[in-house]
């Protein structure tokens, strides 16, 4: 494409140069010839007054020699025979007698070629006797073409400069068009090979900028769709932990025997497979914003999930305290999302604290936020920041780190956040701050900033 544009521009410029330079050169040549013969006519006219007064050879010779052309021996005067006087020729004549006679006959100025090069201007002049004398002025070839060669050289130089300049400009324009197209094609190949970070700088002509922006938007959408698929797989897999925990605890109470041992082995294998799925699909995606009218009653969801977990808590001898759920508390979170977050926090209590460890769930309804506290009397968390960090590097068997991330995504989707600390019971306290108006804890801007930090950490 680049060389095609250069060739087209070269052809067009060459045609333009030929179309204008050749006629202009011919005009210059014609003007030089007209200038030379006009000067010869003026020189011939200077003898007219003398011829109108006298035809004496001596006087005529003096008059001819006093002119510029006569002094250069380029002027001659041909006087015909008058009465008994013979014809008189003054100066060095170069035109033939036939040309002089023809000029005298037709009565107007003519030109005649001179042997050896050049031309002769023949100017008829009327005498007092009524006869016609002819004044001859020699015009050499060098005077006719004076400046023509220089003009042709200048025109040729200007034409060559125009062609070179147009080729250079066409090459730059071609590069400006081709480079963005090549980058777009290269990025498309990279994306096709699975390198999802391939993007295209949005520069170049307007059309290519639009194509680059569309490609980048498409690539972002592909990345987001893949992340959503992986996150969905991770979320669904993590939600299997709740029944798996129940199965594991029930299997532990089966006692000894081949069937009980096989059941425990199957549950452990299933847990390992779920952990593998979660670790494989733990790539982060942005949380989906709640749609208009989406939300649930936090108190009702907490009561429902506590009813589920209370049976297991009773089997393990755990004391449970529930507070703040006796009235309706509306939050902008979908019921399945809140249930998954509660299951993740309560599952961690059962998984990481000894049997018989008490725990509590408290709900505090403020004017602009709802706070959900899940606390226990277990050994606590030595490094809360590491516990909140997304993912598992493989150093913690049976855990993927995705549980608290589910909780965090639910909170941050409303402008809130999650904090870990020491509870009043002596163990871990998970504080979930759920915003009600989108401005809590920095609002949407804060959410985007936290998302950006999480992306940088995951990269």
GROMACS .gro file of C-alpha atoms in nm:
model
  459
    1UNK     CA    1   0.000   0.000   0.000
    2UNK     CA    2   0.284   0.237   0.087
    3UNK     CA    3   0.470   0.185  -0.242
    4UNK     CA    4   0.147   0.194  -0.441
    5UNK     CA    5   0.074   0.537  -0.296
    6UNK     CA    6   0.429   0.651  -0.382
    7UNK     CA    7   0.396   0.529  -0.741
    8UNK     CA    8   0.060   0.698  -0.788
    9UNK     CA    9   0.193   1.025  -0.649
   10UNK     CA   10   0.506   0.999  -0.869
   11UNK     CA   11   0.299   0.945  -1.183
   12UNK     CA   12   0.059   1.229  -1.105
   13UNK     CA   13   0.337   1.474  -1.021
   14UNK     CA   14   0.533   1.382  -1.335
   15UNK     CA   15   0.228   1.443  -1.553
   16UNK     CA   16   0.163   1.777  -1.384
   17UNK     CA   17   0.526   1.884  -1.430
   18UNK     CA   18   0.524   1.789  -1.799
   19UNK     CA   19   0.187   1.955  -1.856
   20UNK     CA   20   0.304   2.287  -1.712
   21UNK     CA   21   0.681   2.294  -1.764
   22UNK     CA   22   0.686   2.216  -2.138
   23UNK     CA   23   0.433   2.487  -2.240
   24UNK     CA   24   0.601   2.732  -2.007
   25UNK     CA   25   0.940   2.657  -2.165
   26UNK     CA   26   0.798   2.708  -2.513
   27UNK     CA   27   0.647   3.040  -2.402
   28UNK     CA   28   0.985   3.152  -2.269
   29UNK     CA   29   1.149   3.054  -2.598
   30UNK     CA   30   0.890   3.249  -2.796
   31UNK     CA   31   0.930   3.553  -2.573
   32UNK     CA   32   1.307   3.548  -2.626
   33UNK     CA   33   1.260   3.538  -3.004
   34UNK     CA   34   1.004   3.822  -2.994
   35UNK     CA   35   1.237   4.027  -2.777
   36UNK     CA   36   1.528   3.985  -3.022
   37UNK     CA   37   1.324   4.080  -3.332
   38UNK     CA   38   1.151   4.369  -3.153
   39UNK     CA   39   1.494   4.511  -3.072
   40UNK     CA   40   1.596   4.465  -3.436
   41UNK     CA   41   1.283   4.653  -3.549
   42UNK     CA   42   1.367   4.943  -3.319
   43UNK     CA   43   1.721   4.957  -3.457
   44UNK     CA   44   1.591   4.951  -3.814
   45UNK     CA   45   1.346   5.234  -3.737
   46UNK     CA   46   1.637   5.465  -3.640
   47UNK     CA   47   1.742   5.487  -4.008
   48UNK     CA   48   1.394   5.584  -4.128
   49UNK     CA   49   1.434   5.962  -4.072
   50UNK     CA   50   1.764   5.968  -4.259
   51UNK     CA   51   1.621   5.780  -4.556
   52UNK     CA   52   1.326   6.017  -4.573
   53UNK     CA   53   1.570   6.309  -4.612
   54UNK     CA   54   1.854   6.179  -4.832
   55UNK     CA   55   1.974   5.878  -5.022
   56UNK     CA   56   2.331   6.002  -5.047
   57UNK     CA   57   2.562   5.703  -4.986
   58UNK     CA   58   2.803   5.902  -4.772
   59UNK     CA   59   2.530   6.035  -4.545
   60UNK     CA   60   2.362   5.698  -4.525
   61UNK     CA   61   2.692   5.527  -4.432
   62UNK     CA   62   2.749   5.777  -4.152
   63UNK     CA   63   2.395   5.726  -4.025
   64UNK     CA   64   2.429   5.345  -4.028
   65UNK     CA   65   2.765   5.350  -3.849
   66UNK     CA   66   2.623   5.578  -3.581
   67UNK     CA   67   2.370   5.310  -3.476
   68UNK     CA   68   2.440   5.021  -3.239
   69UNK     CA   69   2.372   4.757  -3.502
   70UNK     CA   70   2.568   4.945  -3.766
   71UNK     CA   71   2.870   4.972  -3.537
   72UNK     CA   72   2.844   4.593  -3.482
   73UNK     CA   73   2.828   4.544  -3.859
   74UNK     CA   74   2.486   4.389  -3.829
   75UNK     CA   75   2.289   4.655  -4.029
   76UNK     CA   76   2.263   4.712  -4.404
   77UNK     CA   77   2.054   4.950  -4.617
   78UNK     CA   78   1.938   4.856  -4.967
   79UNK     CA   79   1.836   5.162  -5.177
   80UNK     CA   80   1.683   5.089  -5.521
   81UNK     CA   81   1.782   5.273  -5.838
   82UNK     CA   82   1.624   5.619  -5.850
   83UNK     CA   83   1.613   5.783  -6.191
   84UNK     CA   84   1.961   5.768  -6.341
   85UNK     CA   85   2.117   5.684  -6.003
   86UNK     CA   86   2.226   5.322  -5.962
   87UNK     CA   87   2.106   5.112  -5.660
   88UNK     CA   88   2.301   5.164  -5.340
   89UNK     CA   89   2.385   4.897  -5.074
   90UNK     CA   90   2.525   5.030  -4.746
   91UNK     CA   91   2.673   4.789  -4.489
   92UNK     CA   92   2.722   4.413  -4.494
   93UNK     CA   93   2.407   4.249  -4.624
   94UNK     CA   94   2.342   3.884  -4.540
   95UNK     CA   95   1.994   3.831  -4.686
   96UNK     CA   96   1.973   3.734  -5.050
   97UNK     CA   97   1.862   3.974  -5.322
   98UNK     CA   98   1.543   3.775  -5.370
   99UNK     CA   99   1.441   3.826  -5.005
  100UNK     CA  100   1.510   4.201  -5.032
  101UNK     CA  101   1.307   4.228  -5.354
  102UNK     CA  102   1.018   4.030  -5.200
  103UNK     CA  103   1.011   4.260  -4.896
  104UNK     CA  104   1.012   4.567  -5.121
  105UNK     CA  105   0.726   4.417  -5.320
  106UNK     CA  106   0.492   4.328  -5.033
  107UNK     CA  107   0.573   4.645  -4.838
  108UNK     CA  108   0.594   4.493  -4.486
  109UNK     CA  109   0.868   4.358  -4.261
  110UNK     CA  110   0.985   4.003  -4.321
  111UNK     CA  111   1.250   3.770  -4.186
  112UNK     CA  112   1.489   3.556  -4.383
  113UNK     CA  113   1.724   3.282  -4.282
  114UNK     CA  114   2.093   3.355  -4.312
  115UNK     CA  115   2.341   3.092  -4.430
  116UNK     CA  116   2.563   2.991  -4.139
  117UNK     CA  117   2.293   3.053  -3.877
  118UNK     CA  118   2.080   3.340  -3.758
  119UNK     CA  119   1.806   3.545  -3.922
  120UNK     CA  120   1.779   3.880  -4.099
  121UNK     CA  121   1.498   4.126  -4.032
  122UNK     CA  122   1.404   4.314  -4.350
  123UNK     CA  123   1.219   4.640  -4.278
  124UNK     CA  124   1.079   4.841  -4.579
  125UNK     CA  125   1.108   5.220  -4.552
  126UNK     CA  126   0.947   5.474  -4.790
  127UNK     CA  127   1.176   5.729  -4.959
  128UNK     CA  128   1.088   6.087  -5.050
  129UNK     CA  129   1.077   5.984  -5.418
  130UNK     CA  130   0.811   5.727  -5.348
  131UNK     CA  131   1.046   5.430  -5.385
  132UNK     CA  132   1.101   5.167  -5.114
  133UNK     CA  133   1.435   5.114  -4.942
  134UNK     CA  134   1.495   4.805  -4.728
  135UNK     CA  135   1.679   4.818  -4.398
  136UNK     CA  136   1.836   4.485  -4.304
  137UNK     CA  137   1.924   4.398  -3.942
  138UNK     CA  138   2.104   4.071  -3.865
  139UNK     CA  139   1.975   3.882  -3.562
  140UNK     CA  140   2.219   3.603  -3.454
  141UNK     CA  141   2.090   3.272  -3.316
  142UNK     CA  142   2.245   3.338  -2.976
  143UNK     CA  143   2.029   3.648  -2.935
  144UNK     CA  144   1.712   3.464  -3.039
  145UNK     CA  145   1.774   3.191  -2.777
  146UNK     CA  146   1.919   3.419  -2.510
  147UNK     CA  147   1.805   3.291  -2.165
  148UNK     CA  148   1.607   2.999  -2.309
  149UNK     CA  149   1.856   2.733  -2.195
  150UNK     CA  150   1.867   2.880  -1.845
  151UNK     CA  151   1.487   2.884  -1.832
  152UNK     CA  152   1.467   2.520  -1.938
  153UNK     CA  153   1.723   2.421  -1.673
  154UNK     CA  154   1.531   2.608  -1.403
  155UNK     CA  155   1.205   2.447  -1.508
  156UNK     CA  156   1.370   2.105  -1.510
  157UNK     CA  157   1.513   2.165  -1.161
  158UNK     CA  158   1.180   2.283  -1.025
  159UNK     CA  159   1.006   1.983  -1.180
  160UNK     CA  160   1.261   1.741  -1.033
  161UNK     CA  161   1.227   1.907  -0.692
  162UNK     CA  162   0.849   1.877  -0.711
  163UNK     CA  163   0.874   1.509  -0.802
  164UNK     CA  164   1.122   1.433  -0.524
  165UNK     CA  165   0.918   1.632  -0.274
  166UNK     CA  166   0.593   1.464  -0.373
  167UNK     CA  167   0.754   1.121  -0.344
  168UNK     CA  168   0.884   1.209   0.003
  169UNK     CA  169   0.545   1.339   0.116
  170UNK     CA  170   0.370   1.034  -0.032
  171UNK     CA  171   0.615   0.805   0.148
  172UNK     CA  172   0.550   0.978   0.482
  173UNK     CA  173   0.175   0.968   0.428
  174UNK     CA  174   0.197   0.604   0.327
  175UNK     CA  175   0.396   0.525   0.641
  176UNK     CA  176   0.141   0.714   0.852
  177UNK     CA  177  -0.134   0.502   0.699
  178UNK     CA  178   0.050   0.171   0.696
  179UNK     CA  179   0.205   0.169   1.045
  180UNK     CA  180  -0.128   0.186   1.234
  181UNK     CA  181  -0.270  -0.080   1.003
  182UNK     CA  182   0.033  -0.303   1.063
  183UNK     CA  183   0.005  -0.252   1.440
  184UNK     CA  184  -0.365  -0.339   1.422
  185UNK     CA  185  -0.293  -0.657   1.225
  186UNK     CA  186  -0.012  -0.754   1.464
  187UNK     CA  187  -0.235  -0.699   1.768
  188UNK     CA  188  -0.507  -0.909   1.605
  189UNK     CA  189  -0.257  -1.193   1.553
  190UNK     CA  190  -0.143  -1.164   1.916
  191UNK     CA  191  -0.499  -1.173   2.042
  192UNK     CA  192  -0.568  -1.473   1.822
  193UNK     CA  193  -0.265  -1.649   1.974
  194UNK     CA  194  -0.405  -1.597   2.323
  195UNK     CA  195  -0.205  -1.291   2.434
  196UNK     CA  196  -0.497  -1.105   2.583
  197UNK     CA  197  -0.292  -0.800   2.680
  198UNK     CA  198  -0.243  -0.698   2.316
  199UNK     CA  199  -0.368  -0.344   2.253
  200UNK     CA  200  -0.329  -0.089   1.972
  201UNK     CA  201  -0.226   0.278   2.013
  202UNK     CA  202  -0.512   0.495   1.893
  203UNK     CA  203  -0.324   0.716   1.646
  204UNK     CA  204  -0.307   0.775   1.272
  205UNK     CA  205  -0.596   0.880   1.045
  206UNK     CA  206  -0.945   0.911   1.186
  207UNK     CA  207  -1.065   0.585   1.034
  208UNK     CA  208  -0.770   0.388   1.173
  209UNK     CA  209  -0.811   0.554   1.513
  210UNK     CA  210  -1.173   0.438   1.515
  211UNK     CA  211  -1.065   0.086   1.415
  212UNK     CA  212  -0.800   0.081   1.692
  213UNK     CA  213  -1.053   0.200   1.951
  214UNK     CA  214  -1.300  -0.066   1.838
  215UNK     CA  215  -1.029  -0.334   1.855
  216UNK     CA  216  -0.924  -0.227   2.206
  217UNK     CA  217  -1.285  -0.227   2.321
  218UNK     CA  218  -1.332  -0.573   2.172
  219UNK     CA  219  -1.016  -0.701   2.343
  220UNK     CA  220  -1.130  -0.557   2.677
  221UNK     CA  221  -1.467  -0.722   2.630
  222UNK     CA  222  -1.302  -1.056   2.551
  223UNK     CA  223  -1.087  -1.030   2.863
  224UNK     CA  224  -1.388  -0.935   3.073
  225UNK     CA  225  -1.596  -1.221   2.933
  226UNK     CA  226  -1.322  -1.472   3.003
  227UNK     CA  227  -1.274  -1.330   3.352
  228UNK     CA  228  -1.648  -1.351   3.413
  229UNK     CA  229  -1.653  -1.714   3.303
  230UNK     CA  230  -1.360  -1.802   3.527
  231UNK     CA  231  -1.507  -1.609   3.817
  232UNK     CA  232  -1.843  -1.776   3.772
  233UNK     CA  233  -1.676  -2.116   3.782
  234UNK     CA  234  -1.484  -2.013   4.093
  235UNK     CA  235  -1.794  -1.876   4.266
  236UNK     CA  236  -2.001  -2.185   4.188
  237UNK     CA  237  -1.720  -2.409   4.303
  238UNK     CA  238  -1.675  -2.213   4.623
  239UNK     CA  239  -2.043  -2.238   4.702
  240UNK     CA  240  -1.998  -2.615   4.705
  241UNK     CA  241  -1.786  -2.573   5.015
  242UNK     CA  242  -2.090  -2.540   5.239
  243UNK     CA  243  -2.239  -2.883   5.164
  244UNK     CA  244  -1.888  -3.027   5.146
  245UNK     CA  245  -1.816  -2.903   5.497
  246UNK     CA  246  -2.134  -3.066   5.621
  247UNK     CA  247  -2.044  -3.390   5.441
  248UNK     CA  248  -1.694  -3.385   5.585
  249UNK     CA  249  -1.821  -3.335   5.940
  250UNK     CA  250  -2.089  -3.600   5.896
  251UNK     CA  251  -1.833  -3.841   5.753
  252UNK     CA  252  -1.615  -3.783   6.054
  253UNK     CA  253  -1.898  -3.899   6.278
  254UNK     CA  254  -1.950  -4.228   6.093
  255UNK     CA  255  -1.694  -4.407   6.302
  256UNK     CA  256  -1.465  -4.677   6.171
  257UNK     CA  257  -1.521  -4.923   5.894
  258UNK     CA  258  -1.454  -4.962   5.522
  259UNK     CA  259  -1.767  -4.773   5.415
  260UNK     CA  260  -1.695  -4.483   5.649
  261UNK     CA  261  -1.333  -4.467   5.533
  262UNK     CA  262  -1.437  -4.471   5.168
  263UNK     CA  263  -1.690  -4.194   5.236
  264UNK     CA  264  -1.426  -3.979   5.404
  265UNK     CA  265  -1.180  -4.040   5.121
  266UNK     CA  266  -1.443  -3.949   4.863
  267UNK     CA  267  -1.529  -3.628   5.047
  268UNK     CA  268  -1.160  -3.534   5.074
  269UNK     CA  269  -1.107  -3.606   4.706
  270UNK     CA  270  -1.410  -3.398   4.617
  271UNK     CA  271  -1.277  -3.113   4.833
  272UNK     CA  272  -0.941  -3.130   4.658
  273UNK     CA  273  -1.107  -3.120   4.318
  274UNK     CA  274  -1.317  -2.819   4.419
  275UNK     CA  275  -1.002  -2.646   4.548
  276UNK     CA  276  -0.828  -2.715   4.217
  277UNK     CA  277  -1.118  -2.569   4.021
  278UNK     CA  278  -1.122  -2.259   4.239
  279UNK     CA  279  -0.746  -2.204   4.212
  280UNK     CA  280  -0.758  -2.252   3.835
  281UNK     CA  281  -1.049  -2.012   3.790
  282UNK     CA  282  -0.958  -1.748   4.048
  283UNK     CA  283  -0.880  -1.474   3.796
  284UNK     CA  284  -1.041  -1.154   3.912
  285UNK     CA  285  -1.323  -0.975   3.731
  286UNK     CA  286  -1.496  -0.644   3.815
  287UNK     CA  287  -1.809  -0.693   4.023
  288UNK     CA  288  -2.136  -0.642   3.840
  289UNK     CA  289  -2.331  -0.339   3.951
  290UNK     CA  290  -2.669  -0.403   4.103
  291UNK     CA  291  -2.950  -0.323   3.869
  292UNK     CA  292  -3.238  -0.093   3.943
  293UNK     CA  293  -3.452  -0.236   4.219
  294UNK     CA  294  -3.201  -0.512   4.304
  295UNK     CA  295  -3.145  -0.584   4.672
  296UNK     CA  296  -3.265  -0.792   4.963
  297UNK     CA  297  -3.348  -0.788   5.332
  298UNK     CA  298  -3.017  -0.855   5.504
  299UNK     CA  299  -3.188  -0.962   5.827
  300UNK     CA  300  -3.403  -1.219   5.651
  301UNK     CA  301  -3.104  -1.364   5.460
  302UNK     CA  302  -2.892  -1.383   5.777
  303UNK     CA  303  -3.169  -1.557   5.969
  304UNK     CA  304  -3.211  -1.806   5.686
  305UNK     CA  305  -2.840  -1.889   5.663
  306UNK     CA  306  -2.802  -1.909   6.039
  307UNK     CA  307  -3.088  -2.160   6.046
  308UNK     CA  308  -2.886  -2.371   5.804
  309UNK     CA  309  -2.557  -2.344   5.996
  310UNK     CA  310  -2.713  -2.376   6.342
  311UNK     CA  311  -2.764  -2.751   6.301
  312UNK     CA  312  -2.395  -2.801   6.237
  313UNK     CA  313  -2.308  -2.562   6.519
  314UNK     CA  314  -2.524  -2.766   6.757
  315UNK     CA  315  -2.349  -3.089   6.648
  316UNK     CA  316  -2.009  -2.934   6.723
  317UNK     CA  317  -2.119  -2.778   7.048
  318UNK     CA  318  -2.077  -2.419   6.934
  319UNK     CA  319  -2.261  -2.137   7.106
  320UNK     CA  320  -2.417  -1.896   6.855
  321UNK     CA  321  -2.525  -1.537   6.919
  322UNK     CA  322  -2.736  -1.345   6.667
  323UNK     CA  323  -2.812  -0.974   6.708
  324UNK     CA  324  -2.968  -0.693   6.506
  325UNK     CA  325  -3.179  -0.911   6.276
  326UNK     CA  326  -3.516  -0.851   6.438
  327UNK     CA  327  -3.614  -0.578   6.189
  328UNK     CA  328  -3.597  -0.532   5.813
  329UNK     CA  329  -3.262  -0.404   5.681
  330UNK     CA  330  -3.265  -0.339   5.306
  331UNK     CA  331  -2.929  -0.343   5.124
  332UNK     CA  332  -2.846  -0.299   4.753
  333UNK     CA  333  -2.712  -0.655   4.721
  334UNK     CA  334  -2.885  -0.947   4.552
  335UNK     CA  335  -2.994  -1.225   4.785
  336UNK     CA  336  -2.772  -1.498   4.627
  337UNK     CA  337  -2.467  -1.272   4.656
  338UNK     CA  338  -2.525  -1.196   5.021
  339UNK     CA  339  -2.597  -1.562   5.096
  340UNK     CA  340  -2.272  -1.665   4.928
  341UNK     CA  341  -2.078  -1.404   5.129
  342UNK     CA  342  -2.235  -1.521   5.458
  343UNK     CA  343  -2.165  -1.885   5.375
  344UNK     CA  344  -1.803  -1.797   5.299
  345UNK     CA  345  -1.756  -1.623   5.637
  346UNK     CA  346  -1.941  -1.886   5.841
  347UNK     CA  347  -1.767  -2.167   5.656
  348UNK     CA  348  -1.433  -2.015   5.754
  349UNK     CA  349  -1.544  -2.017   6.120
  350UNK     CA  350  -1.628  -2.387   6.110
  351UNK     CA  351  -1.322  -2.471   5.904
  352UNK     CA  352  -1.052  -2.277   6.091
  353UNK     CA  353  -1.164  -2.287   6.454
  354UNK     CA  354  -1.182  -2.589   6.688
  355UNK     CA  355  -1.513  -2.755   6.767
  356UNK     CA  356  -1.695  -2.590   7.054
  357UNK     CA  357  -1.568  -2.242   6.961
  358UNK     CA  358  -1.853  -1.988   6.997
  359UNK     CA  359  -1.923  -1.727   6.729
  360UNK     CA  360  -2.163  -1.438   6.672
  361UNK     CA  361  -2.327  -1.250   6.385
  362UNK     CA  362  -2.428  -0.888   6.443
  363UNK     CA  363  -2.605  -0.643   6.210
  364UNK     CA  364  -2.584  -0.266   6.262
  365UNK     CA  365  -2.809  -0.042   6.055
  366UNK     CA  366  -2.667   0.311   6.014
  367UNK     CA  367  -2.812   0.596   5.810
  368UNK     CA  368  -2.586   0.543   5.509
  369UNK     CA  369  -2.449   0.192   5.558
  370UNK     CA  370  -2.515  -0.151   5.703
  371UNK     CA  371  -2.240  -0.326   5.899
  372UNK     CA  372  -2.233  -0.704   5.929
  373UNK     CA  373  -1.996  -0.844   6.194
  374UNK     CA  374  -1.898  -1.211   6.207
  375UNK     CA  375  -1.680  -1.280   6.511
  376UNK     CA  376  -1.551  -1.590   6.683
  377UNK     CA  377  -1.350  -1.690   6.988
  378UNK     CA  378  -1.092  -1.889   6.792
  379UNK     CA  379  -0.716  -1.840   6.769
  380UNK     CA  380  -0.752  -1.538   6.537
  381UNK     CA  381  -0.561  -1.449   6.219
  382UNK     CA  382  -0.192  -1.372   6.248
  383UNK     CA  383  -0.170  -1.173   5.922
  384UNK     CA  384  -0.503  -1.009   5.824
  385UNK     CA  385  -0.356  -0.846   5.513
  386UNK     CA  386  -0.237  -1.181   5.381
  387UNK     CA  387  -0.578  -1.332   5.453
  388UNK     CA  388  -0.747  -1.061   5.248
  389UNK     CA  389  -0.502  -1.098   4.963
  390UNK     CA  390  -0.666  -1.271   4.668
  391UNK     CA  391  -0.573  -1.622   4.573
  392UNK     CA  392  -0.359  -1.894   4.720
  393UNK     CA  393  -0.004  -1.964   4.617
  394UNK     CA  394  -0.040  -2.329   4.715
  395UNK     CA  395   0.104  -2.288   5.064
  396UNK     CA  396  -0.233  -2.333   5.235
  397UNK     CA  397  -0.382  -2.675   5.171
  398UNK     CA  398  -0.756  -2.687   5.136
  399UNK     CA  399  -0.792  -2.311   5.094
  400UNK     CA  400  -0.799  -2.091   4.790
  401UNK     CA  401  -0.836  -1.747   4.946
  402UNK     CA  402  -1.147  -1.690   4.739
  403UNK     CA  403  -1.396  -1.689   5.030
  404UNK     CA  404  -1.304  -1.348   5.169
  405UNK     CA  405  -1.267  -1.216   4.816
  406UNK     CA  406  -1.632  -1.301   4.751
  407UNK     CA  407  -1.721  -1.105   5.065
  408UNK     CA  408  -1.505  -0.814   4.958
  409UNK     CA  409  -1.655  -0.797   4.609
  410UNK     CA  410  -2.005  -0.788   4.755
  411UNK     CA  411  -1.908  -0.501   4.986
  412UNK     CA  412  -1.715  -0.301   4.726
  413UNK     CA  413  -1.998  -0.330   4.475
  414UNK     CA  414  -2.191  -0.097   4.708
  415UNK     CA  415  -1.899   0.137   4.785
  416UNK     CA  416  -1.808  -0.041   5.108
  417UNK     CA  417  -1.518  -0.259   5.216
  418UNK     CA  418  -1.409  -0.548   5.440
  419UNK     CA  419  -1.190  -0.526   5.749
  420UNK     CA  420  -1.031  -0.802   5.961
  421UNK     CA  421  -0.952  -0.750   6.328
  422UNK     CA  422  -0.968  -0.887   6.680
  423UNK     CA  423  -1.319  -0.958   6.804
  424UNK     CA  424  -1.457  -0.900   7.154
  425UNK     CA  425  -1.475  -1.279   7.183
  426UNK     CA  426  -1.098  -1.298   7.151
  427UNK     CA  427  -1.075  -1.438   6.798
  428UNK     CA  428  -1.126  -1.302   6.449
  429UNK     CA  429  -1.376  -1.035   6.355
  430UNK     CA  430  -1.481  -0.986   5.991
  431UNK     CA  431  -1.642  -0.643   5.949
  432UNK     CA  432  -1.839  -0.602   5.624
  433UNK     CA  433  -1.933  -0.243   5.546
  434UNK     CA  434  -2.219  -0.229   5.290
  435UNK     CA  435  -2.292   0.116   5.150
  436UNK     CA  436  -2.651   0.226   5.093
  437UNK     CA  437  -2.599   0.534   4.872
  438UNK     CA  438  -2.283   0.455   4.675
  439UNK     CA  439  -2.085   0.733   4.851
  440UNK     CA  440  -1.975   0.544   5.158
  441UNK     CA  441  -1.604   0.493   5.201
  442UNK     CA  442  -1.514   0.693   4.895
  443UNK     CA  443  -1.810   0.603   4.674
  444UNK     CA  444  -1.766   0.479   4.319
  445UNK     CA  445  -1.430   0.649   4.277
  446UNK     CA  446  -1.298   0.467   4.580
  447UNK     CA  447  -1.429   0.140   4.444
  448UNK     CA  448  -1.252   0.194   4.113
  449UNK     CA  449  -0.932   0.285   4.291
  450UNK     CA  450  -0.947  -0.030   4.504
  451UNK     CA  451  -1.015  -0.238   4.196
  452UNK     CA  452  -0.711  -0.085   4.031
  453UNK     CA  453  -0.495  -0.173   4.332
  454UNK     CA  454  -0.623  -0.530   4.330
  455UNK     CA  455  -0.545  -0.560   3.959
  456UNK     CA  456  -0.191  -0.436   4.014
  457UNK     CA  457  -0.141  -0.685   4.296
  458UNK     CA  458  -0.275  -0.971   4.084
  459UNK     CA  459  -0.045  -0.872   3.794
   0.00000   0.00000   0.00000
